Amino acid sequence: MVRVNGEESKEIDGVELEQPQDAQEELRRIPPWTKQITIRGIIASVVIGIIYSVIVTKLNLTTGLVPNLNVSAALLAFVFIGTWTKLLQKAGFVSTPFTRQENTVIQTCAVACYSIAVGGGFGSYLLALNRRTYEQAGVDTEGNTPGSHKEPGVGWMTGFLFATCFVGLLALVPLRKIMIIDYKLTYPSGTATAVLINGFHTPHGDKIAKKQVHGFAKCFSFSFFWAFFQWFYSGGDKCGFVQFPTFGLQAWNQTFYFDFSMTYIGAGMICSYLVNLSLLFGAVLSWGLMWPLMRHKKGNWYPATLSQSSMKGLNGYKVFISIALILGDGLYNFVKILLFTGTSIIKRLNNRGSNAISDENKNQAMGDLQRNEVFIREGIPIWLACTGYVTFSIISIIVIPLMFPELKWYYVVVAYTLAPSLGFCNAYGAGLTDMNMAYNYGKVALFVLAALAGKDSGVVAGLVGCGLIKSIVSISSDLMHDFKTGHLTLTSPRSMLLSQAIGTAIGCVVAPLTFFLFYKAFDVGNPDGEYKAPYAIIYRNMAILGVEGFSALPHHCLQLCCGFFIFAIAANLVRDLSPSKIGKWIPLPMAMAVPFLVGAYFAIDMCMGSLVVFVWHKLNSKKASLMVPAVASGLICGDGLWILPSSILALAKINPPICMSFLAT
């Protein structure tokens, strides 16, 4: 999966971080950390977590492209509690004031909950273990060992998540002061969320929030009822507005059409222009040019008798070229962030002895004193973090090999020994660049373990080991983002860690249940259906590649993969080394790779979202900066909420009454 960070900081420039006039008075008004976590806050977190878990699970199983929804979650938290408080006041009840600290805690808990659905492997490494993906990879494929599959189950998936997710929660807690205060890492997404929350809880911000809430409510209602209306016309295969041949039937056959998805339009409004244009470029290059040409090679490059899903046919080229783009982009950014992290740390160590502080830095230090005092005052004991990490690691070392005998216990020991250092590198890099490279650490682990475990156990060991490393590295980085948000909103680190733990525990239960709602109600994994789950087959084949090497590739595929691998590295180099006016137009290979396998339709939807944002900024830039996050959140949440009743209707065998389809005359 690709987790794309939208440019939240640009979208909320109109909201200023208003500082209190009296610092000491502000400190006295901060509730103790035990009061920052409330019953109503946990209820709101569960509701938001469930809604967003449904949304991101749909995105995972359709395209694998998930935008950063942290700012959206903060807005939704304000909407929930603000509405709840007003209802109580109208009913004559006195309620506790809604503070920025409670807002931060709710956002942290909700994000921790739905992050399990994003990164828990339900659309990638865990789903790659099921029988359907095993068969799609080819039962006679070398390295795809018979029996190397495990059907999804709520029980073992929940146990796996509990065994792996809590380890990452404590890996970097002892380093929080170094990362946030000493190194002053920016964590752009965490900072953007804090600016939004602080803006809500000021007199000026309250007026802005009312406008955002009104915009959110209108777009939410429209999106929900539009999805409800569309459902009536989708009574069959390839029916309804989602199959509307916008550009003609020939373009529709190549997946070029607008499918009226409010989720993708909203996601396109959050993602940057570069991401969306990269998606469109990848769609045109693959479905508009390469795949039609390669179909003419049937019988020459690959046998004409193969099924469409065979990895030795056209589908194999789609999968492995996507992998080449993903690995090339991932390797480049992995090395780049490691070098950037290393040089930055060395520079800080060399400058540690310098006492020269500029006037700007002095002013900044004076402004940070209040935040630093709150952040340090309620610390988390190091012994607690270390003991917890060791305890959860021991549990995982025992449990994981029992679930998956292919992954030996000593591999797990090595993983947890290296995890804190890997987590530090990733969290430091994310603090500088806002890029979470956890999936690339996971892919490295996948290839290493698949090769070490050998032919019989390599696929399963690689996929499970990938999830192990990815979970630790990703969750520890997410926690640092939350600590940065807490630091800027004067929220206690204790309440932040506890809310993260509560959200993680809720997510470990909600995410498997949400996944099974889709898995039972829809045709997940069908390469010709809506829920293609593209990253499941990608991860499965990466594991096979780790076991067998290049012998797993179809005819002429190695040369094409090498070309796209080199293109991915070259594109990144050109973007980084060329002037910004040129570099900003260089496509992102990671984003390009998604439509290679999925199709062009969602790229058109997301570009439509970018077009809305572009026109809005041209007409009224200030209003657009304030309202885009709210409107995008409303579109995503309304469409996402309809998935719950539509899934229940599908499970109850209640089908839409009408099939609207289009045929050539």
XYZ file of C-alpha atoms in Angstrom:
665
model
C 0.000 0.000 0.000
C 0.992 3.583 -0.490
C 0.384 5.936 2.248
C 0.337 9.506 0.730
C 0.824 12.536 2.900
C -1.322 15.453 1.724
C 0.041 18.944 2.021
C -1.961 19.698 5.173
C 0.301 22.516 6.264
C -0.435 24.416 3.029
C -4.146 23.794 3.346
C -4.422 25.370 6.794
C -2.101 28.341 6.404
C -5.091 30.573 7.001
C -5.368 29.318 10.591
C -2.843 30.951 12.858
C -1.452 29.387 16.005
C -2.656 31.968 18.511
C -0.538 32.103 21.629
C -2.159 32.845 24.984
C -1.456 36.239 26.492
C -0.570 34.909 29.924
C 1.627 31.819 29.840
C 1.298 31.059 33.538
C -2.486 31.384 33.403
C -2.537 28.999 30.440
C -0.421 26.487 32.366
C -2.799 26.643 35.328
C -5.801 26.028 33.071
C -4.345 22.857 31.539
C -6.261 19.877 32.973
C -4.188 17.089 34.577
C -3.353 14.218 32.244
C -5.935 11.933 33.867
C -8.661 14.474 32.978
C -7.519 14.802 29.359
C -8.787 11.276 28.627
C -12.573 11.251 29.017
C -15.356 8.738 28.500
C -16.976 10.921 25.835
C -13.571 11.248 24.169
C -13.092 7.482 24.006
C -16.614 7.029 22.596
C -15.920 9.682 19.956
C -12.582 8.024 19.160
C -14.251 4.639 18.674
C -16.897 6.112 16.340
C -14.327 8.053 14.291
C -11.980 5.055 14.292
C -14.708 2.746 12.970
C -15.777 5.200 10.235
C -12.205 5.725 9.069
C -11.382 2.019 9.344
C -14.193 1.320 6.877
C -12.958 4.089 4.560
C -9.291 3.062 4.544
C -10.176 -0.630 4.214
C -12.143 0.197 1.081
C -9.198 2.194 -0.262
C -6.786 -0.614 0.639
C -8.847 -3.243 -1.148
C -9.577 -1.162 -4.248
C -6.425 0.843 -5.046
C -4.088 0.559 -2.063
C -3.657 4.345 -2.096
C -4.563 5.923 1.262
C -4.199 9.690 1.872
C -3.149 11.104 5.227
C -6.376 11.652 7.178
C -4.921 12.969 10.469
C -6.115 16.553 9.959
C -9.506 15.235 8.895
C -9.710 13.154 12.104
C -8.950 16.246 14.222
C -11.770 18.110 12.475
C -14.188 15.230 12.981
C -13.261 15.057 16.691
C -14.119 18.754 17.039
C -17.422 18.200 15.201
C -18.410 15.252 17.421
C -17.659 16.780 20.808
C -18.786 20.260 19.789
C -22.161 18.871 18.699
C -22.412 16.706 21.834
C -21.686 19.686 24.110
C -24.272 21.918 22.411
C -26.959 19.232 22.609
C -26.356 18.836 26.347
C -26.497 22.605 26.872
C -29.809 22.840 25.012
C -31.140 20.000 27.165
C -30.167 21.932 30.307
C -27.148 19.834 31.311
C -23.796 21.291 32.261
C -20.887 19.651 30.427
C -17.142 19.824 30.879
C -15.522 22.395 28.566
C -13.989 20.922 25.425
C -10.264 21.695 25.547
C -7.525 21.472 22.930
C -5.943 18.734 25.037
C -9.060 16.553 24.845
C -9.295 17.286 21.117
C -5.684 16.132 20.681
C -6.243 12.962 22.697
C -9.355 12.044 20.662
C -7.507 12.633 17.393
C -4.561 10.516 18.591
C -6.788 7.647 19.720
C -8.871 7.678 16.528
C -5.811 7.791 14.263
C -4.184 4.938 16.206
C -7.375 2.914 15.701
C -7.736 3.338 11.939
C -3.955 3.150 11.382
C -4.220 -0.572 12.166
C -6.634 -0.916 9.238
C -4.212 1.047 7.044
C -1.007 -0.784 7.920
C -2.207 -4.087 9.348
C -1.627 -5.918 6.077
C -5.290 -6.521 5.212
C -4.697 -5.386 1.646
C -1.088 -6.540 1.354
C 1.061 -9.035 3.275
C -1.687 -10.762 5.327
C -4.134 -10.995 2.436
C -1.262 -12.300 0.284
C -1.382 -15.446 2.450
C -4.896 -16.456 1.381
C -5.596 -19.257 -1.061
C -7.012 -17.033 -3.793
C -3.817 -14.968 -4.001
C -1.771 -18.177 -3.868
C -3.704 -19.475 -6.890
C -3.446 -16.159 -8.748
C 0.338 -16.291 -8.352
C 0.231 -19.687 -10.097
C 0.065 -23.025 -8.317
C 2.788 -24.314 -10.634
C 5.040 -21.267 -10.186
C 8.486 -22.093 -8.818
C 8.798 -20.825 -5.249
C 5.021 -20.647 -4.734
C 5.173 -23.749 -2.577
C 1.999 -25.882 -2.234
C 0.434 -25.300 1.161
C 2.036 -21.857 1.608
C -1.296 -20.193 2.268
C -3.464 -19.391 5.271
C -7.072 -18.298 5.000
C -8.009 -15.060 6.795
C -9.607 -15.503 10.198
C -10.758 -12.958 12.772
C -9.139 -14.922 15.603
C -5.591 -15.335 14.328
C -5.533 -11.906 12.689
C -6.573 -10.217 15.944
C -3.970 -12.216 17.869
C -1.273 -11.357 15.331
C -2.063 -7.635 15.613
C -2.027 -7.671 19.420
C 1.290 -9.558 19.369
C 3.015 -7.140 16.972
C 1.504 -3.659 17.338
C 2.213 -2.948 21.004
C 5.942 -3.592 20.625
C 6.350 -0.586 18.331
C 4.378 1.577 20.746
C 7.198 1.507 23.318
C 10.281 1.235 21.114
C 11.123 4.953 20.990
C 9.401 6.336 24.095
C 12.745 6.896 25.926
C 13.914 9.057 22.985
C 10.879 11.367 22.834
C 12.657 14.328 24.516
C 15.647 13.998 22.186
C 13.474 13.886 19.072
C 10.968 16.629 19.989
C 12.877 19.084 22.206
C 16.602 18.556 21.663
C 16.570 17.947 17.894
C 13.431 20.068 17.363
C 12.247 17.807 14.537
C 9.291 19.386 12.728
C 7.087 16.342 11.935
C 5.054 18.369 9.379
C 1.852 16.289 9.627
C 1.911 16.440 13.430
C 2.566 20.177 13.334
C -0.250 20.756 10.817
C -2.679 18.850 13.046
C -1.614 20.894 16.091
C -2.077 24.183 14.214
C -5.597 23.136 13.243
C -6.521 22.042 16.799
C -5.078 25.193 18.380
C -6.947 27.252 15.803
C -10.255 25.625 16.780
C -9.885 26.557 20.451
C -9.614 30.345 20.087
C -12.384 32.940 19.625
C -11.327 33.525 16.013
C -10.864 29.797 15.445
C -14.350 29.042 16.756
C -15.882 31.098 13.936
C -13.714 29.323 11.387
C -14.610 25.941 12.888
C -18.337 26.685 12.544
C -17.853 27.339 8.828
C -15.822 24.141 8.455
C -18.401 22.100 10.362
C -21.187 23.500 8.152
C -19.200 22.647 5.003
C -18.408 19.183 6.335
C -22.077 18.479 7.149
C -23.324 19.543 3.693
C -20.723 17.484 1.822
C -21.208 14.511 4.153
C -24.968 14.491 3.524
C -24.564 14.911 -0.230
C -21.953 12.135 -0.447
C -23.992 9.686 1.644
C -27.249 10.186 -0.279
C -25.445 10.135 -3.619
C -23.938 6.746 -2.717
C -27.394 5.568 -1.600
C -28.911 6.739 -4.921
C -26.190 4.996 -6.958
C -26.822 1.694 -5.184
C -30.260 1.287 -6.831
C -28.660 1.092 -10.294
C -25.862 -1.381 -9.504
C -27.846 -4.649 -9.574
C -25.372 -6.823 -11.470
C -21.828 -7.132 -12.768
C -20.480 -3.934 -14.349
C -23.669 -2.013 -13.658
C -24.354 1.454 -12.311
C -22.736 4.863 -12.331
C -19.394 3.348 -11.297
C -19.232 1.846 -14.808
C -20.352 4.958 -16.689
C -18.476 5.133 -20.067
C -17.676 8.837 -19.744
C -15.234 8.915 -22.677
C -16.842 6.192 -24.808
C -16.924 2.403 -24.678
C -13.467 1.924 -26.182
C -11.928 4.109 -23.471
C -14.092 2.308 -20.895
C -12.608 -1.038 -21.983
C -9.181 0.405 -21.082
C -10.551 1.597 -17.666
C -10.649 5.277 -18.707
C -13.901 6.570 -17.229
C -15.203 8.729 -14.387
C -16.884 6.508 -11.799
C -18.533 9.215 -9.642
C -16.741 8.077 -6.459
C -16.876 10.808 -3.805
C -14.204 8.936 -1.808
C -11.606 9.289 -4.562
C -12.593 12.893 -5.316
C -12.157 13.724 -1.626
C -8.840 11.864 -1.507
C -7.732 13.786 -4.589
C -8.535 17.059 -2.814
C -6.259 16.053 0.082
C -3.374 14.675 -1.997
C -0.991 17.039 -3.755
C -1.259 17.918 -7.431
C 1.945 15.968 -8.110
C 0.544 12.740 -6.655
C -2.649 12.937 -8.704
C -0.904 13.892 -11.942
C 1.579 11.042 -11.374
C -1.365 8.648 -11.074
C -2.835 9.932 -14.328
C 0.534 9.710 -16.096
C 0.958 6.112 -14.910
C -2.574 5.282 -16.118
C -1.974 6.744 -19.585
C 1.418 5.047 -19.907
C 0.129 1.602 -18.857
C -3.532 1.271 -19.898
C -3.349 3.780 -22.717
C -0.120 2.560 -24.309
C 1.696 -0.464 -22.880
C -1.057 -2.993 -22.179
C -2.847 -2.562 -25.546
C 0.509 -3.042 -27.331
C 1.432 -6.063 -25.209
C -1.906 -7.731 -25.925
C -0.709 -7.973 -29.518
C 2.266 -10.012 -28.231
C -0.072 -12.799 -27.122
C 1.192 -16.040 -28.600
C 4.680 -14.569 -28.992
C 5.803 -13.288 -25.576
C 3.330 -15.448 -23.653
C 1.006 -18.338 -24.574
C -2.376 -17.312 -25.975
C -4.132 -20.033 -23.964
C -3.274 -18.578 -20.531
C -6.017 -17.141 -18.349
C -6.087 -13.384 -17.733
C -5.014 -13.863 -14.108
C -1.990 -16.039 -14.927
C 1.337 -14.635 -13.736
C 2.961 -16.016 -16.900
C 0.717 -13.837 -19.073
C -0.136 -10.138 -19.301
C -1.059 -10.000 -15.619
C 2.506 -11.015 -14.747
C 3.904 -8.021 -16.629
C 1.468 -5.720 -14.813
C 2.469 -7.052 -11.405
C 6.242 -7.223 -11.856
C 6.576 -3.839 -13.601
C 4.591 -2.326 -10.711
C 7.003 -4.020 -8.296
C 9.992 -2.616 -10.227
C 8.643 0.944 -9.935
C 7.822 0.512 -6.237
C 11.225 -1.009 -5.413
C 13.156 1.582 -7.435
C 11.336 4.464 -5.772
C 11.548 2.824 -2.352
C 15.258 2.037 -2.621
C 16.120 5.564 -3.707
C 14.141 7.193 -0.894
C 15.387 4.623 1.615
C 19.029 5.447 0.850
C 18.279 9.166 0.594
C 16.582 9.326 4.000
C 19.327 7.226 5.637
C 22.019 9.548 4.241
C 20.014 12.614 5.188
C 19.451 11.243 8.695
C 23.108 10.296 9.152
C 24.500 13.635 7.974
C 21.972 15.535 10.086
C 22.892 13.584 13.230
C 26.629 14.072 12.589
C 26.085 17.801 12.063
C 24.163 18.067 15.331
C 26.873 16.205 17.223
C 29.554 18.470 15.762
C 27.603 21.593 16.703
C 26.762 20.406 20.198
C 29.659 22.292 21.756
C 28.809 25.577 20.085
C 27.342 28.194 22.389
C 26.539 30.668 19.655
C 22.781 31.142 19.525
C 21.175 33.591 17.157
C 18.557 36.094 18.298
C 15.974 34.173 16.263
C 16.837 30.970 18.085
C 16.642 32.776 21.452
C 13.174 34.056 20.636
C 12.156 30.591 19.484
C 13.564 29.072 22.690
C 11.591 31.551 24.788
C 8.435 30.651 22.873
C 9.049 26.933 23.411
C 9.703 27.133 27.160
C 6.048 26.728 28.046
C 5.573 23.720 25.762
C 8.818 22.127 26.898
C 7.837 22.520 30.566
C 4.554 20.653 30.015
C 6.228 18.016 27.842
C 8.944 17.258 30.425
C 6.873 17.758 33.587
C 4.760 14.637 33.088
C 7.362 12.243 31.785
C 7.071 8.531 31.091
C 9.481 6.417 33.184
C 12.209 4.820 31.076
C 11.979 1.609 33.097
C 8.293 1.314 32.136
C 9.031 1.688 28.427
C 11.965 -0.755 28.503
C 10.123 -3.334 30.599
C 7.065 -3.082 28.380
C 9.133 -3.445 25.212
C 10.912 -6.547 26.515
C 7.653 -8.083 27.791
C 5.745 -7.564 24.541
C 8.766 -8.777 22.558
C 8.910 -12.025 24.546
C 5.179 -12.569 24.002
C 5.598 -11.989 20.278
C 8.666 -14.265 20.061
C 6.554 -17.078 21.571
C 3.254 -16.426 19.769
C 4.338 -15.599 16.186
C 6.249 -18.875 15.517
C 3.273 -20.814 16.920
C 0.973 -19.064 14.403
C 3.478 -19.348 11.545
C 5.996 -22.196 12.036
C 7.750 -21.075 8.828
C 9.068 -17.988 10.683
C 11.570 -19.343 13.192
C 11.796 -17.802 16.648
C 15.384 -16.641 16.168
C 14.313 -14.513 13.181
C 11.826 -12.759 15.485
C 14.537 -12.219 18.121
C 16.817 -10.590 15.550
C 13.920 -8.438 14.286
C 13.137 -7.095 17.754
C 16.818 -6.546 18.519
C 17.224 -4.383 15.408
C 13.775 -2.752 15.608
C 14.602 0.200 17.928
C 17.494 1.350 15.730
C 15.404 0.919 12.563
C 12.514 2.728 14.237
C 14.804 5.599 15.239
C 16.108 6.009 11.674
C 12.572 6.017 10.291
C 11.171 8.368 12.945
C 14.079 10.780 12.538
C 13.663 10.800 8.765
C 9.891 11.284 9.102
C 10.509 14.225 11.428
C 12.635 15.893 8.768
C 10.741 14.981 5.593
C 7.254 13.744 6.680
C 7.959 10.505 4.783
C 7.185 7.302 6.674
C 9.446 4.680 5.077
C 8.098 1.759 7.136
C 6.922 -0.144 4.055
C 10.407 -0.012 2.588
C 11.911 -1.431 5.794
C 9.242 -4.141 5.564
C 10.126 -4.927 1.946
C 13.802 -5.274 2.849
C 12.815 -7.723 5.592
C 10.550 -9.563 3.126
C 13.361 -10.204 0.622
C 15.942 -11.095 3.298
C 13.687 -13.543 5.160
C 12.301 -15.090 1.958
C 15.862 -15.777 0.802
C 17.063 -17.058 4.195
C 14.060 -19.292 4.897
C 14.434 -21.136 1.585
C 12.029 -22.552 -0.955
C 9.664 -24.406 1.381
C 9.121 -21.664 3.966
C 10.328 -18.525 2.210
C 7.023 -17.046 1.017
C 5.223 -17.256 4.364
C 8.302 -16.284 6.409
C 8.925 -13.289 4.157
C 5.339 -12.010 4.284
C 4.983 -12.403 8.059
C 8.448 -10.959 8.729
C 7.580 -7.993 6.521
C 4.522 -7.302 8.671
C 6.555 -7.667 11.853
C 9.186 -5.080 10.928
C 6.725 -2.742 9.221
C 4.436 -2.636 12.286
C 7.229 -1.783 14.725
C 8.830 0.871 12.547
C 5.559 2.497 11.454
C 3.853 2.661 14.863
C 6.936 4.118 16.584
C 7.092 6.838 13.910
C 3.352 7.563 14.215
C 3.760 7.968 17.971
C 6.456 10.612 17.444
C 4.076 12.510 15.136
C 1.498 12.392 17.941
C 4.051 13.524 20.541
C 4.821 16.522 18.314
C 1.116 17.363 18.129
C 0.854 16.993 21.908
C 3.927 19.176 22.436
C 2.371 22.021 20.413
C -1.080 21.726 22.025
C 0.275 21.473 25.615
C -1.026 17.909 25.969
C 0.611 15.540 28.448
C 2.833 12.794 26.933
C 1.242 10.362 29.391
C -2.260 10.973 28.055
C -0.888 10.792 24.494
C 0.771 7.411 25.087
C -2.270 6.016 26.885
C -4.664 7.242 24.181
C -2.376 5.732 21.536
C -2.446 2.415 23.430
C -6.248 2.535 23.776
C -6.629 3.357 20.081
C -4.242 0.568 19.107
C -6.164 -1.956 21.214
C -9.469 -0.849 19.689
C -7.933 -0.987 16.209
C -6.679 -4.539 16.757
C -10.326 -5.566 17.203
C -12.056 -3.172 14.776
C -9.683 -3.646 11.819
C -10.124 -7.449 11.406
C -13.896 -7.118 11.821
C -14.008 -4.328 9.229
C -11.891 -6.365 6.852
C -14.200 -9.381 7.222
C -17.214 -7.201 6.523
C -15.690 -6.555 3.089
C -14.277 -10.062 2.699
C -17.667 -11.709 3.209
C -19.856 -9.110 1.498
C -17.769 -8.435 -1.626
C -15.618 -10.322 -4.105
C -12.234 -9.346 -2.649
C -9.233 -10.261 -4.781
C -11.065 -10.556 -8.106
C -8.723 -8.870 -10.654
C -11.753 -7.888 -12.767
C -13.893 -6.636 -9.874
C -14.013 -3.477 -7.800
C -12.063 -4.909 -4.864
C -8.939 -6.038 -6.689
C -6.659 -5.864 -3.610
C -3.688 -5.110 -5.911
C -1.018 -5.134 -3.233
C -1.828 -8.676 -2.112
C -0.624 -10.161 -5.415
C 2.280 -7.675 -5.483
C 3.538 -8.734 -2.044
C 3.040 -12.418 -2.828
C 5.159 -12.108 -5.941
C 7.812 -10.083 -4.147
C 8.144 -12.996 -1.713
C 8.366 -15.474 -4.621
C 10.984 -13.220 -6.209
C 12.951 -13.345 -2.958
C 12.847 -17.151 -2.988
C 13.444 -17.851 -6.680
C 15.194 -14.748 -7.991
C 14.624 -13.589 -11.577
C 13.584 -17.046 -12.794
C 10.067 -16.199 -11.579
C 9.642 -13.491 -14.235
C 7.740 -13.995 -17.545
C 9.465 -13.728 -20.944
C 11.139 -10.311 -21.595
C 9.813 -9.098 -18.238
C 13.281 -8.783 -16.682
C 14.368 -6.239 -19.295
C 11.188 -4.193 -18.805
C 11.521 -4.343 -15.009
C 15.152 -3.177 -15.181
C 14.104 -0.286 -17.391
C 11.348 0.859 -15.034
C 13.562 0.310 -11.972
C 16.192 2.620 -13.509
C 13.449 5.088 -14.529
C 12.206 5.251 -10.913
C 15.681 6.097 -9.604
C 16.365 8.554 -12.445
C 13.026 10.348 -11.915
C 13.818 10.861 -8.230
C 17.328 12.078 -9.021
C 16.063 14.588 -11.570
C 13.414 15.859 -9.145
C 15.938 16.335 -6.331
C 18.792 17.801 -8.399
C 16.949 19.997 -10.896
C 15.519 23.482 -10.153
C 12.170 23.429 -8.390
C 10.319 24.805 -11.421
C 11.399 21.661 -13.306
C 11.465 19.164 -10.425
C 7.854 19.859 -9.433
C 6.680 18.345 -12.746
C 8.642 15.069 -12.455
C 6.162 12.240 -11.688
C 6.361 10.112 -8.545
C 7.173 6.489 -9.510
C 5.454 5.099 -6.397
C 2.185 6.791 -7.402
C 2.632 5.822 -11.061
C 2.810 2.140 -10.093
C -0.709 1.960 -8.629
C -2.772 2.380 -11.849
C -0.464 -0.057 -13.687
C -2.344 -2.821 -11.890
C -5.612 -1.208 -10.777
C -6.692 0.848 -13.797
C -7.166 4.471 -14.770
C -10.636 5.240 -13.386
C -9.628 6.230 -9.842
C -6.777 8.421 -11.160
C -9.391 10.390 -13.142
C -11.501 10.778 -9.986
C -8.539 12.016 -7.953
C -7.506 14.457 -10.682
C -11.064 15.745 -10.569
C -10.479 16.456 -6.860
C -7.295 18.354 -7.741
C -9.210 20.332 -10.377
C -11.805 21.371 -7.775
C -9.047 22.558 -5.424
C -7.218 24.387 -8.227
C -10.334 26.273 -9.401
C -11.368 27.045 -5.810
C -7.952 28.558 -5.053
C -8.175 30.662 -8.208
C -11.588 32.001 -7.201
C -10.994 32.464 -3.450
C -7.665 31.175 -2.141
C -8.224 32.091 1.529
C -11.592 30.351 1.714
C -10.231 27.328 -0.151
C -7.338 26.966 2.312
C -9.819 26.798 5.193
C -12.570 24.732 3.598
C -10.756 22.122 1.465
C -9.970 19.786 4.436
C -13.584 19.999 5.660
C -15.167 19.445 2.233
C -12.809 16.577 1.394
C -13.481 14.938 4.775
C -17.240 15.227 4.243
C -17.075 13.616 0.803
C -14.876 10.755 2.073
C -16.881 10.111 5.255
C -20.316 10.239 3.618
C -19.374 7.774 0.886
C -17.493 5.642 3.417
C -20.418 5.474 5.835
C -22.722 4.117 3.108
C -20.421 1.069 2.876
C -21.782 -0.175 6.219
C -25.468 -0.457 5.176
C -24.528 -1.636 1.665
C -22.380 -4.409 3.182
C -25.226 -5.475 5.462
C -27.603 -5.541 2.480
C -25.119 -7.665 0.515
C -24.727 -10.120 3.409
C -28.530 -10.334 3.672
C -28.661 -11.169 -0.095
C -30.687 -8.029 -0.821
C -29.623 -6.908 -4.286
C -30.190 -3.542 -6.003
C -33.375 -3.597 -8.137
C -31.920 -2.045 -11.342
C -28.893 -2.743 -13.519
C -27.815 0.294 -15.532
C -25.290 -0.803 -18.159
C -24.062 0.499 -21.500
C -23.671 -1.512 -24.710
C -22.483 -0.644 -28.211
C -25.270 -0.280 -30.801
